[in-house]
């Protein structure tokens, strides 16, 4: 009997259909962030570096992508080791300007035509993000909330242009683009006036979102944050700010980033509450270690809990799952593969749970069974179902993928001196 047959029977004994779980998993598209491949530098200027915005990569592992073509090659390599087709999440700073600087308030769909071609060739969708950091007009910690109206106008224009580019992505690719707004605005020390910047931020966003964009092609999200480097004491776009803002703009999704809350606060605990008040949610699945450190996503308890909340509550069609981390201390292609496969594994783990039976025990007040059974199920042979899923998807089932990444490192990445 094959390993998969053994697993199939084991799961069948608790009423779980492994074939059905695999089929469901095949349909879940994740949004893979382009920025893991080059430490969030982008291609705006030659040799540009991540600066400002309160985010930080650490490490200097060799071989990061320096051009859009290099990044695309790395992405293709990563996708070849990740089961099924997904979406690629781009930032505005990944434009292709043909060597001539194009500022954020001047970007157009044509600067992303190369990415659209790439997406078509590879059968993937695209998501998008305006870039409100690493710019001379973001360095004093204010973009859409700036007291300088010229700076606000500059960034409002950026936001509107990004939404139009996103609409173009959606139209070209026949699948909706999700555009995520994260603004780094905030302060190192506690400001006296915390209200005015928030009023300005809301007004700026109102202007951006008042422009009509076809909802079949684009849906916007707003991402909150608790603190960042240099914005330790105050962030304009806090969780309360965006919960409130999205309450007034029901067409928007709120983005929950795993690293943007207090250290013991977990996003898995928020999903079911937020599902009540918005049609869709966006997740930035990341892994904070002690702070918002954006470590590579791994198959840990919180990842499993996130997937369980989505699957148990029937929210697969309403929760958009994007990854968001950037580790410059290990092979960057491997970082993508580890995170994406971990997320899929967590979803599979959730899909292999006999949820209805557990709910029934709970409803009957049998909390003994609930605890005993969930503990027993933790050691069920998930791995054999995972291997079957990988085999059916035509990608390496186990650690063999790493040899392929090492080969790529030797043949390609190591030559990028
Ligand atoms: C930063 C936010 C944001 C960024 C990306 C690059 O704290 O999480 O989502 O990581 O936009
Ligand atoms: Zn994020």
Short mmCIF file of C-alpha atoms and ligand atoms in Angstrom, two decimals:
data_model
loop_
_atom_site.label_atom_id
_atom_site.label_comp_id
_atom_site.label_asym_id
_atom_site.label_seq_id
_atom_site.Cartn_x
_atom_site.Cartn_y
_atom_site.Cartn_z
CA UNK A 1 0.00 0.00 0.00
CA UNK A 2 1.36 3.43 -0.84
CA UNK A 3 1.94 6.03 1.82
CA UNK A 4 -0.94 8.01 0.39
CA UNK A 5 -3.29 5.02 0.62
CA UNK A 6 -2.34 4.56 4.26
CA UNK A 7 -3.03 8.22 4.97
CA UNK A 8 -6.25 8.18 2.99
CA UNK A 9 -7.59 5.31 5.09
CA UNK A 10 -6.44 6.85 8.33
CA UNK A 11 -8.24 10.11 7.54
CA UNK A 12 -11.27 8.25 6.20
CA UNK A 13 -11.57 6.62 9.62
CA UNK A 14 -12.41 10.05 11.06
CA UNK A 15 -14.65 10.97 8.16
CA UNK A 16 -12.16 13.07 6.20
CA UNK A 17 -11.85 12.73 2.43
CA UNK A 18 -8.21 13.43 1.52
CA UNK A 19 -8.89 13.58 -2.23
CA UNK A 20 -11.47 16.28 -1.65
CA UNK A 21 -9.02 18.19 0.58
CA UNK A 22 -6.38 18.09 -2.16
CA UNK A 23 -8.85 19.36 -4.74
CA UNK A 24 -9.83 22.25 -2.47
CA UNK A 25 -6.21 23.15 -1.82
CA UNK A 26 -5.51 23.23 -5.55
CA UNK A 27 -7.95 26.10 -5.90
CA UNK A 28 -6.40 28.34 -3.24
CA UNK A 29 -4.27 31.05 -4.78
CA UNK A 30 -1.74 32.76 -2.56
CA UNK A 31 -0.24 36.13 -3.33
CA UNK A 32 3.55 35.85 -3.34
CA UNK A 33 5.35 39.11 -2.59
CA UNK A 34 7.96 40.12 -5.17
CA UNK A 35 9.96 42.04 -2.56
CA UNK A 36 11.54 39.01 -0.89
CA UNK A 37 13.70 38.68 -4.01
CA UNK A 38 15.61 41.95 -3.68
CA UNK A 39 15.24 43.08 -0.07
CA UNK A 40 12.44 45.55 -0.95
CA UNK A 41 14.76 47.71 -3.10
CA UNK A 42 12.76 47.93 -6.32
CA UNK A 43 13.97 49.26 -9.66
CA UNK A 44 13.24 52.93 -9.48
CA UNK A 45 16.88 53.98 -9.44
CA UNK A 46 19.96 51.91 -10.12
CA UNK A 47 21.26 50.60 -6.81
CA UNK A 48 18.25 51.83 -4.88
CA UNK A 49 17.88 50.63 -1.35
CA UNK A 50 15.10 50.18 1.09
CA UNK A 51 15.02 53.34 3.16
CA UNK A 52 12.54 54.90 5.52
CA UNK A 53 9.09 53.59 6.08
CA UNK A 54 9.95 51.86 9.29
CA UNK A 55 10.75 48.53 7.72
CA UNK A 56 14.11 46.88 7.65
CA UNK A 57 15.79 43.88 6.10
CA UNK A 58 18.77 42.34 7.78
CA UNK A 59 21.45 40.15 6.24
CA UNK A 60 23.55 40.36 3.11
CA UNK A 61 23.23 36.94 1.55
CA UNK A 62 24.70 37.13 -1.95
CA UNK A 63 22.69 36.95 -5.15
CA UNK A 64 19.80 39.33 -4.74
CA UNK A 65 18.00 40.32 -7.95
CA UNK A 66 19.25 43.63 -9.38
CA UNK A 67 16.96 43.96 -12.36
CA UNK A 68 13.40 43.05 -13.24
CA UNK A 69 14.66 40.26 -15.48
CA UNK A 70 16.71 38.77 -12.66
CA UNK A 71 13.79 39.03 -10.29
CA UNK A 72 11.48 37.36 -12.78
CA UNK A 73 13.95 34.52 -13.29
CA UNK A 74 14.12 34.00 -9.52
CA UNK A 75 10.34 34.08 -9.24
CA UNK A 76 10.00 31.47 -11.98
CA UNK A 77 12.48 29.27 -10.12
CA UNK A 78 10.52 29.65 -6.88
CA UNK A 79 7.17 28.99 -8.56
CA UNK A 80 8.58 25.83 -10.14
CA UNK A 81 9.00 24.42 -6.62
CA UNK A 82 5.65 25.58 -5.25
CA UNK A 83 2.51 23.53 -6.03
CA UNK A 84 -0.14 25.13 -8.27
CA UNK A 85 -0.51 28.59 -9.84
CA UNK A 86 -0.66 31.70 -7.68
CA UNK A 87 -0.52 35.49 -7.84
CA UNK A 88 2.50 37.74 -7.72
CA UNK A 89 2.31 40.79 -5.48
CA UNK A 90 4.10 43.82 -6.94
CA UNK A 91 5.00 47.16 -5.43
CA UNK A 92 4.91 50.36 -7.47
CA UNK A 93 8.67 50.68 -6.96
CA UNK A 94 9.14 47.62 -9.20
CA UNK A 95 8.28 49.60 -12.31
CA UNK A 96 10.35 49.35 -15.48
CA UNK A 97 11.24 52.87 -16.50
CA UNK A 98 13.74 52.08 -19.26
CA UNK A 99 16.55 53.72 -17.31
CA UNK A 100 14.85 57.11 -17.03
CA UNK A 101 13.61 58.07 -13.56
CA UNK A 102 9.83 58.17 -13.36
CA UNK A 103 8.52 59.59 -10.12
CA UNK A 104 5.69 58.03 -8.13
CA UNK A 105 3.17 60.60 -9.31
CA UNK A 106 3.96 59.83 -12.94
CA UNK A 107 3.72 56.05 -13.13
CA UNK A 108 1.49 54.50 -15.76
CA UNK A 109 0.36 51.06 -16.85
CA UNK A 110 3.06 50.98 -19.52
CA UNK A 111 5.73 50.87 -16.83
CA UNK A 112 4.33 47.52 -15.76
CA UNK A 113 3.71 45.98 -19.18
CA UNK A 114 6.70 43.68 -18.71
CA UNK A 115 5.12 42.29 -15.56
CA UNK A 116 1.81 41.77 -17.32
CA UNK A 117 3.53 39.84 -20.10
CA UNK A 118 5.33 37.80 -17.49
CA UNK A 119 2.09 37.05 -15.67
CA UNK A 120 0.40 35.98 -18.89
CA UNK A 121 3.28 33.74 -19.91
CA UNK A 122 3.26 32.04 -16.56
CA UNK A 123 -0.47 31.88 -15.97
CA UNK A 124 -0.39 33.88 -12.75
CA UNK A 125 -2.40 36.82 -11.45
CA UNK A 126 -1.04 40.12 -10.16
CA UNK A 127 -1.66 42.10 -6.99
CA UNK A 128 -0.37 45.60 -6.35
CA UNK A 129 0.83 48.09 -3.73
CA UNK A 130 1.47 51.79 -3.92
CA UNK A 131 4.92 52.52 -2.48
CA UNK A 132 4.69 55.09 0.30
CA UNK A 133 8.28 54.68 1.51
CA UNK A 134 11.87 54.98 0.26
CA UNK A 135 11.25 58.42 -1.21
CA UNK A 136 12.31 61.97 -0.46
CA UNK A 137 8.68 62.84 0.29
CA UNK A 138 8.32 60.09 2.87
CA UNK A 139 11.51 60.59 4.79
CA UNK A 140 10.10 62.96 7.40
CA UNK A 141 7.54 60.36 8.39
CA UNK A 142 4.49 61.77 6.63
CA UNK A 143 2.95 61.04 3.23
CA UNK A 144 -0.83 61.17 2.97
CA UNK A 145 -0.95 62.79 6.41
CA UNK A 146 1.68 65.45 5.71
CA UNK A 147 0.89 68.98 6.77
CA UNK A 148 2.32 70.12 3.45
CA UNK A 149 -0.52 70.03 0.97
CA UNK A 150 1.85 69.69 -1.99
CA UNK A 151 3.28 66.51 -0.49
CA UNK A 152 -0.20 65.19 0.20
CA UNK A 153 -1.24 65.91 -3.37
CA UNK A 154 1.84 64.11 -4.66
CA UNK A 155 0.93 60.97 -2.74
CA UNK A 156 -2.76 61.19 -3.54
CA UNK A 157 -1.81 61.19 -7.20
CA UNK A 158 0.40 58.16 -6.57
CA UNK A 159 -2.47 56.27 -4.98
CA UNK A 160 -4.86 57.07 -7.82
CA UNK A 161 -2.34 56.05 -10.44
CA UNK A 162 -1.70 52.77 -8.63
CA UNK A 163 -5.39 51.94 -8.64
CA UNK A 164 -5.51 52.55 -12.37
CA UNK A 165 -2.51 50.32 -12.92
CA UNK A 166 -4.22 47.67 -10.81
CA UNK A 167 -7.36 47.95 -12.94
CA UNK A 168 -5.20 47.42 -15.99
CA UNK A 169 -3.72 44.28 -14.39
CA UNK A 170 -7.16 42.91 -13.67
CA UNK A 171 -8.44 43.60 -17.16
CA UNK A 172 -5.39 42.18 -18.90
CA UNK A 173 -5.19 39.05 -16.81
CA UNK A 174 -8.87 38.28 -16.38
CA UNK A 175 -8.52 38.06 -12.63
CA UNK A 176 -9.05 40.75 -10.06
CA UNK A 177 -6.06 42.59 -8.68
CA UNK A 178 -5.93 43.41 -4.97
CA UNK A 179 -4.26 46.72 -4.18
CA UNK A 180 -2.94 47.19 -0.67
CA UNK A 181 -2.41 50.62 0.88
CA UNK A 182 0.16 50.76 3.63
CA UNK A 183 1.44 54.17 4.64
CA UNK A 184 4.36 54.38 7.02
CA UNK A 185 3.32 57.75 8.48
CA UNK A 186 4.22 58.02 12.13
CA UNK A 187 6.54 59.44 14.77
CA UNK A 188 9.51 58.38 16.82
CA UNK A 189 8.28 60.30 19.85
CA UNK A 190 4.73 60.81 20.93
CA UNK A 191 3.27 63.82 19.11
CA UNK A 192 1.12 66.38 20.91
CA UNK A 193 -1.41 66.36 18.12
CA UNK A 194 -2.31 62.83 17.15
CA UNK A 195 -5.64 63.76 15.66
CA UNK A 196 -4.79 66.18 12.87
CA UNK A 197 -2.55 63.77 10.93
CA UNK A 198 -5.36 61.22 11.08
CA UNK A 199 -7.86 63.71 9.76
CA UNK A 200 -5.51 64.54 6.90
CA UNK A 201 -4.83 60.87 6.18
CA UNK A 202 -8.56 60.11 6.01
CA UNK A 203 -9.18 63.07 3.71
CA UNK A 204 -6.34 62.04 1.42
CA UNK A 205 -7.64 58.49 1.27
CA UNK A 206 -11.14 59.76 0.52
CA UNK A 207 -9.73 61.51 -2.53
CA UNK A 208 -7.91 58.41 -3.68
CA UNK A 209 -10.88 56.09 -3.25
CA UNK A 210 -13.39 58.50 -4.75
CA UNK A 211 -11.96 57.72 -8.18
CA UNK A 212 -14.13 55.02 -9.72
CA UNK A 213 -12.31 51.84 -10.61
CA UNK A 214 -14.12 48.79 -11.93
CA UNK A 215 -14.53 46.43 -8.94
CA UNK A 216 -14.31 43.42 -11.24
CA UNK A 217 -10.69 44.32 -11.87
CA UNK A 218 -9.49 45.79 -8.63
CA UNK A 219 -10.30 45.73 -4.93
CA UNK A 220 -8.41 47.88 -2.42
CA UNK A 221 -7.26 47.12 1.08
CA UNK A 222 -5.84 49.27 3.89
CA UNK A 223 -3.14 47.96 6.22
CA UNK A 224 -2.74 49.09 9.79
CA UNK A 225 0.35 48.97 11.95
CA UNK A 226 1.24 49.44 15.58
CA UNK A 227 4.79 50.73 15.29
CA UNK A 228 7.83 50.76 13.03
CA UNK A 229 11.48 51.70 13.22
CA UNK A 230 11.39 55.47 13.66
CA UNK A 231 7.65 55.39 14.28
CA UNK A 232 7.79 53.63 17.63
CA UNK A 233 5.45 55.99 19.45
CA UNK A 234 2.79 56.79 16.92
CA UNK A 235 1.48 55.39 13.65
CA UNK A 236 -1.21 57.39 11.89
CA UNK A 237 -2.79 54.33 10.27
CA UNK A 238 -3.40 52.32 13.42
CA UNK A 239 -5.75 49.35 13.65
CA UNK A 240 -8.56 51.44 15.09
CA UNK A 241 -8.03 54.04 12.39
CA UNK A 242 -8.42 51.55 9.57
CA UNK A 243 -11.19 49.53 11.22
CA UNK A 244 -13.11 52.75 11.49
CA UNK A 245 -12.17 53.94 8.03
CA UNK A 246 -13.18 50.68 6.38
CA UNK A 247 -16.44 50.76 8.32
CA UNK A 248 -17.25 53.93 6.44
CA UNK A 249 -15.99 52.48 3.13
CA UNK A 250 -17.43 49.00 2.88
CA UNK A 251 -15.84 48.42 -0.52
CA UNK A 252 -12.45 48.31 1.20
CA UNK A 253 -10.79 45.35 2.86
CA UNK A 254 -8.77 45.67 6.04
CA UNK A 255 -5.36 44.03 5.90
CA UNK A 256 -4.15 42.14 8.94
CA UNK A 257 -0.38 41.75 8.98
CA UNK A 258 0.88 39.17 11.48
CA UNK A 259 3.62 41.51 12.68
CA UNK A 260 1.61 44.67 13.19
CA UNK A 261 0.15 44.12 16.64
CA UNK A 262 1.24 43.81 20.22
CA UNK A 263 3.54 40.82 20.78
CA UNK A 264 0.87 38.56 22.26
CA UNK A 265 -1.84 39.69 19.88
CA UNK A 266 -2.44 37.26 17.03
CA UNK A 267 -4.27 37.84 13.77
CA UNK A 268 -5.86 34.39 13.79
CA UNK A 269 -7.98 35.62 16.69
CA UNK A 270 -9.29 38.55 14.67
CA UNK A 271 -10.51 36.86 11.50
CA UNK A 272 -13.88 35.59 12.69
CA UNK A 273 -14.82 38.92 14.24
CA UNK A 274 -13.87 40.92 11.19
CA UNK A 275 -15.64 38.51 8.86
CA UNK A 276 -18.90 39.72 10.34
CA UNK A 277 -18.44 43.29 9.25
CA UNK A 278 -16.66 43.16 5.90
CA UNK A 279 -17.24 41.08 2.83
CA UNK A 280 -13.55 40.32 2.36
CA UNK A 281 -10.32 40.50 4.30
CA UNK A 282 -6.68 40.69 3.29
CA UNK A 283 -3.94 38.94 5.23
CA UNK A 284 -0.26 39.72 5.20
CA UNK A 285 1.07 36.51 6.57
CA UNK A 286 4.44 37.17 8.14
CA UNK A 287 6.32 36.01 11.22
CA UNK A 288 7.28 38.49 13.87
CA UNK A 289 10.06 37.40 16.19
CA UNK A 290 10.01 39.67 19.25
CA UNK A 291 8.98 42.59 17.04
CA UNK A 292 7.64 43.16 13.51
CA UNK A 293 10.68 41.40 12.12
CA UNK A 294 9.18 39.88 8.96
CA UNK A 295 10.85 36.48 9.33
CA UNK A 296 10.14 33.76 6.77
CA UNK A 297 6.75 32.15 7.33
CA UNK A 298 7.04 28.64 8.79
CA UNK A 299 4.61 25.89 9.73
CA UNK A 300 4.12 27.07 13.29
CA UNK A 301 1.10 27.20 15.57
CA UNK A 302 -0.06 30.65 14.52
CA UNK A 303 0.13 29.74 10.84
CA UNK A 304 -1.95 26.64 11.52
CA UNK A 305 -4.41 28.72 13.51
CA UNK A 306 -4.76 31.27 10.70
CA UNK A 307 -5.54 28.51 8.22
CA UNK A 308 -7.96 26.85 10.62
CA UNK A 309 -9.88 30.08 11.15
CA UNK A 310 -10.27 30.50 7.41
CA UNK A 311 -11.26 26.90 6.71
CA UNK A 312 -13.35 26.18 9.81
CA UNK A 313 -15.46 29.26 9.23
CA UNK A 314 -15.90 28.69 5.51
CA UNK A 315 -14.03 31.88 4.61
CA UNK A 316 -11.80 30.63 1.80
CA UNK A 317 -13.63 32.83 -0.73
CA UNK A 318 -13.53 35.89 1.49
CA UNK A 319 -10.01 35.93 2.89
CA UNK A 320 -7.21 36.90 0.54
CA UNK A 321 -3.92 35.39 1.62
CA UNK A 322 -0.77 37.31 0.79
CA UNK A 323 2.68 36.71 2.21
CA UNK A 324 4.82 39.55 3.52
CA UNK A 325 8.33 39.01 4.80
CA UNK A 326 11.86 39.77 3.70
CA UNK A 327 14.86 37.85 4.89
CA UNK A 328 18.19 38.88 3.40
CA UNK A 329 20.20 36.39 5.44
CA UNK A 330 19.34 33.22 3.49
CA UNK A 331 18.88 32.25 -0.13
CA UNK A 332 15.95 34.41 -1.24
CA UNK A 333 14.43 31.85 -3.59
CA UNK A 334 14.42 29.35 -0.74
CA UNK A 335 12.77 31.96 1.47
CA UNK A 336 9.86 32.18 -0.96
CA UNK A 337 9.56 28.43 -1.32
CA UNK A 338 9.63 27.83 2.44
CA UNK A 339 6.96 30.43 3.14
CA UNK A 340 4.62 29.49 0.32
CA UNK A 341 4.82 25.76 0.96
CA UNK A 342 4.32 26.33 4.68
CA UNK A 343 1.17 28.34 4.05
CA UNK A 344 -0.19 25.63 1.77
CA UNK A 345 0.70 22.96 4.29
CA UNK A 346 -1.15 24.85 6.99
CA UNK A 347 -4.20 25.10 4.73
CA UNK A 348 -4.02 21.39 4.00
CA UNK A 349 -3.75 20.69 7.71
CA UNK A 350 -6.94 22.65 8.25
CA UNK A 351 -8.71 20.98 5.34
CA UNK A 352 -7.93 17.57 6.84
CA UNK A 353 -9.77 18.28 10.07
CA UNK A 354 -13.16 16.66 10.77
CA UNK A 355 -14.52 20.08 11.64
CA UNK A 356 -18.20 19.18 11.71
CA UNK A 357 -17.64 16.35 14.19
CA UNK A 358 -15.59 18.63 16.42
CA UNK A 359 -18.24 21.34 16.27
CA UNK A 360 -20.83 18.78 17.24
CA UNK A 361 -18.85 17.72 20.30
CA UNK A 362 -18.48 21.37 21.23
CA UNK A 363 -22.17 22.06 20.81
CA UNK A 364 -22.94 19.13 23.07
CA UNK A 365 -20.62 20.55 25.69
CA UNK A 366 -18.19 17.65 25.31
CA UNK A 367 -15.04 19.70 25.73
CA UNK A 368 -13.15 16.60 26.81
CA UNK A 369 -13.52 15.10 23.34
CA UNK A 370 -12.75 18.41 21.72
CA UNK A 371 -9.40 18.63 23.47
CA UNK A 372 -8.55 14.93 23.28
CA UNK A 373 -9.35 14.62 19.59
CA UNK A 374 -7.69 17.80 18.37
CA UNK A 375 -4.55 16.62 20.16
CA UNK A 376 -4.73 13.16 18.56
CA UNK A 377 -5.31 14.59 15.09
CA UNK A 378 -2.17 16.67 15.33
CA UNK A 379 -0.11 13.57 14.62
CA UNK A 380 -2.14 12.24 11.73
CA UNK A 381 -0.10 11.59 8.54
CA UNK A 382 -0.48 15.02 6.93
CA UNK A 383 2.88 14.57 5.24
CA UNK A 384 1.67 11.74 2.98
CA UNK A 385 -1.26 13.82 1.79
CA UNK A 386 1.07 16.75 1.24
CA UNK A 387 3.36 14.53 -0.86
CA UNK A 388 0.41 13.38 -2.95
CA UNK A 389 -0.62 17.01 -3.49
CA UNK A 390 2.91 17.87 -4.61
CA UNK A 391 3.09 14.84 -6.91
CA UNK A 392 -0.21 15.73 -8.52
CA UNK A 393 1.04 19.30 -8.93
CA UNK A 394 4.28 18.19 -10.56
CA UNK A 395 6.64 19.70 -8.00
CA UNK A 396 9.12 18.05 -5.61
CA UNK A 397 7.27 16.56 -2.66
CA UNK A 398 9.99 16.89 -0.06
CA UNK A 399 13.36 18.41 0.65
CA UNK A 400 14.57 17.58 -2.90
CA UNK A 401 13.45 21.10 -3.82
CA UNK A 402 16.40 22.45 -1.89
CA UNK A 403 18.93 20.75 -4.16
CA UNK A 404 17.30 22.55 -7.07
CA UNK A 405 17.63 25.90 -5.30
CA UNK A 406 21.28 25.17 -4.48
CA UNK A 407 21.93 24.34 -8.12
CA UNK A 408 20.32 27.62 -9.12
CA UNK A 409 22.40 29.46 -6.57
CA UNK A 410 25.59 28.00 -8.00
CA UNK A 411 24.66 28.49 -11.66
CA UNK A 412 22.89 31.84 -11.46
CA UNK A 413 22.81 33.68 -8.13
CA UNK A 414 26.48 33.27 -7.27
CA UNK A 415 27.42 34.97 -10.56
CA UNK A 416 25.65 38.17 -9.55
CA UNK A 417 28.70 39.67 -7.90
C1 LIG B 1 5.25 47.07 6.42
C2 LIG B 1 4.03 46.46 5.84
C3 LIG B 1 3.96 46.43 4.34
C4 LIG B 1 5.27 46.13 3.68
C5 LIG B 1 5.18 45.91 2.20
C6 LIG B 1 6.51 45.93 1.53
O1 LIG B 1 5.31 46.97 7.78
O2 LIG B 1 3.87 45.17 6.35
O3 LIG B 1 2.96 45.56 3.94
O4 LIG B 1 5.90 45.02 4.26
O5 LIG B 1 4.31 46.79 1.64
ZN1 LIG B 2 2.39 43.93 5.47
#
